[in-house]
Amino acid sequence: MPGADSTVLVIDDDPDVRTSVGRLLRSLSINVQLFASIPDFLKSDLPDGPTCLVLDIRMPGQSGLDLQRELAASNRDIPIIFVTGHGDIPMSVQAMKRGAIEFLTKPYRDQDLLDAIQLGLSRDRERRETDKDLVSLRERFASLSPREREIVIQVARGRLSKQIAHDIGIAEATVKVHRSRAMQKMQAGSLPELGRMADKLKLVPDTTQRA
């Protein structure tokens, strides 16, 4: 099961459900925060570590689907496990299309909930690692000189050293020196790896055709 830095957020207006889920998760040493309503959740501060959300789809006022849309619109990427006391196929399809981890109908098996939570926390952990790596990559790219950045972009476009030299009016040997320095700063072990880094940084528009 998840590490000590993980937290499960539960939003359900049924106090018995909140108590039951909270007791289950705490018995497995899983951090849990319980909310009786979506407004209560929105007023809270999210944990720093991996999280996932167990969310009742039908509640007074704002629904679970409404919250899913609101989180997506504000770029708050939290894996969601929907639970409902009413089997509603159109709702489940809508929720899953928008990226929900699972859609469980009450009463559900504890193991089904735990399996969904484990998947949600795993995905959030992976996303956070990816985001962390991207921040580091951006910092390394920012450390390049303007000329080195220019050459990295040209390399990512598939341009050869002699073509880059011709385009920007410097010697081919100078291009290779700048490229080598850029690769060292970017911690790229090869040109293909440098190209993958450029893809992650979106340095070249998707419409650009590489040579």
Coordinates of C-alpha atoms in Angstrom, one line a residue:
M1 CA 0.0 0.0 0.0
P2 CA 1.0 3.7 -0.3
G3 CA 3.9 5.3 1.5
A4 CA 3.6 7.5 4.6
D5 CA 3.6 10.7 2.6
S6 CA 0.4 9.7 0.7
T7 CA -3.1 11.0 1.7
V8 CA -6.6 10.0 0.6
L9 CA -9.2 12.7 0.6
V10 CA -12.8 11.6 1.1
I11 CA -15.8 13.8 0.3
D12 CA -19.2 12.3 1.2
D13 CA -22.2 13.8 2.8
D14 CA -23.1 10.5 4.5
P15 CA -21.4 10.5 8.0
D16 CA -21.6 6.7 8.2
V17 CA -19.7 6.3 4.9
R18 CA -17.1 8.9 6.0
T19 CA -16.6 7.1 9.3
S20 CA -16.4 3.7 7.6
V21 CA -13.9 4.7 4.9
G22 CA -11.8 6.7 7.4
R23 CA -11.7 3.7 9.8
L24 CA -10.7 1.3 7.0
L25 CA -7.9 3.5 5.7
R26 CA -6.5 4.3 9.1
S27 CA -6.5 0.6 10.0
L28 CA -4.0 0.2 7.1
S29 CA -1.9 3.3 8.3
I30 CA -3.1 5.4 5.3
N31 CA -3.4 9.1 5.9
V32 CA -7.0 10.3 5.3
Q33 CA -8.8 13.6 5.4
L34 CA -12.7 13.5 5.6
F35 CA -15.0 16.2 4.2
A36 CA -18.8 16.4 4.5
S37 CA -19.2 18.7 1.5
I38 CA -17.4 20.0 -1.5
P39 CA -17.2 23.6 -0.1
D40 CA -15.4 22.2 3.0
F41 CA -12.9 20.5 0.7
L42 CA -12.4 23.6 -1.5
K43 CA -11.6 25.7 1.6
S44 CA -8.9 23.2 2.7
D45 CA -5.2 23.1 1.8
L46 CA -4.2 20.0 -0.2
P47 CA -1.4 17.8 1.2
D48 CA 2.1 18.1 -0.3
G49 CA 2.5 14.4 -1.1
P50 CA 0.7 12.1 -3.5
T51 CA -3.1 12.2 -3.1
C52 CA -6.3 10.8 -4.5
L53 CA -9.9 11.7 -4.0
V54 CA -12.8 9.4 -3.1
L55 CA -15.8 11.5 -4.2
D56 CA -19.5 10.9 -3.8
I57 CA -21.1 11.8 -7.1
R58 CA -24.5 12.9 -5.7
M59 CA -24.5 15.5 -3.0
P60 CA -26.6 18.5 -2.1
G61 CA -25.6 21.5 -4.2
Q62 CA -22.5 20.9 -6.1
S63 CA -22.1 17.4 -7.5
G64 CA -19.0 15.2 -7.8
L65 CA -19.0 15.7 -11.5
D66 CA -19.2 19.5 -11.0
L67 CA -16.1 19.3 -8.8
Q68 CA -14.3 17.1 -11.4
R69 CA -14.9 19.8 -14.0
E70 CA -13.8 22.6 -11.6
L71 CA -10.6 20.8 -10.7
A72 CA -9.8 20.2 -14.4
A73 CA -10.5 23.8 -15.3
S74 CA -8.1 25.0 -12.6
N75 CA -5.4 22.4 -13.6
R76 CA -5.5 20.7 -10.2
D77 CA -4.7 17.2 -11.3
I78 CA -6.1 14.9 -8.6
P79 CA -6.9 11.2 -9.4
I80 CA -10.6 10.7 -8.6
I81 CA -12.5 7.6 -7.5
F82 CA -16.2 8.2 -7.7
V83 CA -18.7 6.4 -5.4
T84 CA -22.5 6.5 -5.7
G85 CA -25.5 4.9 -4.1
H86 CA -27.3 5.1 -7.4
G87 CA -26.0 3.1 -10.4
D88 CA -26.1 5.6 -13.3
I89 CA -24.4 4.4 -16.5
P90 CA -24.4 7.8 -18.3
M91 CA -22.8 9.4 -15.2
S92 CA -20.1 6.7 -15.0
V93 CA -19.3 7.0 -18.6
Q94 CA -19.0 10.8 -18.3
A95 CA -16.8 10.5 -15.2
M96 CA -14.5 7.9 -16.8
K97 CA -14.1 9.9 -20.0
R98 CA -12.9 12.8 -17.9
G99 CA -10.2 10.7 -16.4
A100 CA -11.7 9.1 -13.2
I101 CA -9.8 6.2 -11.8
E102 CA -12.9 4.1 -10.9
F103 CA -16.7 4.4 -10.5
L104 CA -17.9 2.3 -7.6
T105 CA -21.6 1.6 -6.7
K106 CA -22.5 1.4 -3.0
P107 CA -22.2 -1.0 -1.4
Y108 CA -18.8 -1.8 -2.8
R109 CA -16.2 -4.2 -1.6
D110 CA -13.5 -2.7 0.6
Q111 CA -10.8 -4.4 -1.6
D112 CA -12.2 -2.7 -4.7
L113 CA -11.9 0.6 -3.1
L114 CA -8.4 -0.1 -1.8
D115 CA -7.3 -1.3 -5.3
A116 CA -8.6 1.9 -6.8
I117 CA -6.9 4.1 -4.2
Q118 CA -3.6 2.3 -4.7
L119 CA -3.9 3.0 -8.4
G120 CA -4.8 6.6 -7.9
L121 CA -2.0 7.3 -5.5
S122 CA 0.5 5.5 -7.8
R123 CA -0.6 7.7 -10.7
D124 CA -0.3 10.8 -8.7
R125 CA 3.1 9.9 -7.4
E126 CA 4.3 9.3 -11.0
R127 CA 2.8 12.6 -12.1
R128 CA 4.6 14.5 -9.4
E129 CA 7.9 12.8 -10.3
T130 CA 7.4 13.8 -13.9
D131 CA 6.6 17.4 -12.9
K132 CA 9.7 17.5 -10.7
D133 CA 11.9 16.2 -13.6
L134 CA 10.4 18.8 -15.9
V135 CA 11.2 21.6 -13.5
S136 CA 14.8 20.4 -13.3
L137 CA 15.0 20.2 -17.1
R138 CA 13.7 23.7 -17.5
E139 CA 16.3 25.0 -15.0
R140 CA 19.0 23.3 -17.0
F141 CA 17.8 24.8 -20.3
A142 CA 17.6 28.2 -18.6
S143 CA 21.3 27.9 -17.7
L144 CA 22.3 27.7 -21.4
S145 CA 23.7 30.8 -23.2
P146 CA 21.4 32.3 -25.9
R147 CA 23.6 30.8 -28.6
E148 CA 23.5 27.3 -26.9
R149 CA 19.7 27.5 -26.7
E150 CA 19.4 28.5 -30.3
I151 CA 21.6 25.5 -31.4
V152 CA 19.7 23.1 -29.2
I153 CA 16.4 24.2 -30.9
Q154 CA 18.0 23.8 -34.3
V155 CA 19.3 20.3 -33.4
A156 CA 15.8 19.4 -32.1
R157 CA 14.5 20.4 -35.5
G158 CA 16.8 17.8 -37.1
R159 CA 19.3 20.3 -38.6
L160 CA 22.8 19.1 -39.1
S161 CA 25.8 21.1 -37.8
K162 CA 26.8 22.4 -41.2
Q163 CA 23.2 23.5 -41.9
I164 CA 23.0 25.3 -38.5
A165 CA 26.4 26.9 -39.2
H166 CA 25.1 28.2 -42.6
D167 CA 21.8 29.4 -41.1
I168 CA 23.3 31.5 -38.3
G169 CA 26.6 32.4 -40.0
I170 CA 29.2 30.8 -37.8
A171 CA 31.8 28.0 -38.4
E172 CA 30.7 24.4 -38.2
A173 CA 33.3 23.7 -35.6
T174 CA 31.9 26.5 -33.4
V175 CA 28.5 25.0 -33.7
K176 CA 29.9 21.7 -32.5
V177 CA 31.5 23.4 -29.5
H178 CA 28.3 25.1 -28.5
R179 CA 26.4 21.9 -29.0
S180 CA 28.8 19.9 -26.8
R181 CA 28.6 22.5 -24.0
A182 CA 24.8 22.5 -24.2
M183 CA 24.7 18.8 -24.0
Q184 CA 26.9 18.9 -20.9
K185 CA 24.7 21.5 -19.2
M186 CA 21.6 19.6 -20.2
Q187 CA 23.1 16.3 -19.0
A188 CA 22.3 14.7 -22.3
G189 CA 24.4 11.7 -23.1
S190 CA 23.5 11.6 -26.8
L191 CA 21.8 13.7 -29.5
P192 CA 18.7 11.5 -29.4
E193 CA 18.5 12.1 -25.6
L194 CA 18.8 15.9 -26.3
G195 CA 16.0 15.6 -28.8
R196 CA 13.8 13.9 -26.2
M197 CA 14.5 16.7 -23.7
A198 CA 13.6 19.2 -26.4
D199 CA 10.3 17.4 -26.9
K200 CA 9.5 17.5 -23.2
L201 CA 10.3 21.2 -23.2
K202 CA 8.2 21.7 -26.3
L203 CA 11.0 23.7 -27.9
V204 CA 9.8 22.7 -31.4
P205 CA 6.1 23.0 -32.5
D206 CA 4.5 19.7 -33.3
T207 CA 3.8 20.9 -36.8
T208 CA 7.6 21.3 -37.5
Q209 CA 8.9 18.6 -39.7
R210 CA 12.2 17.2 -38.7
A211 CA 14.8 16.4 -41.3

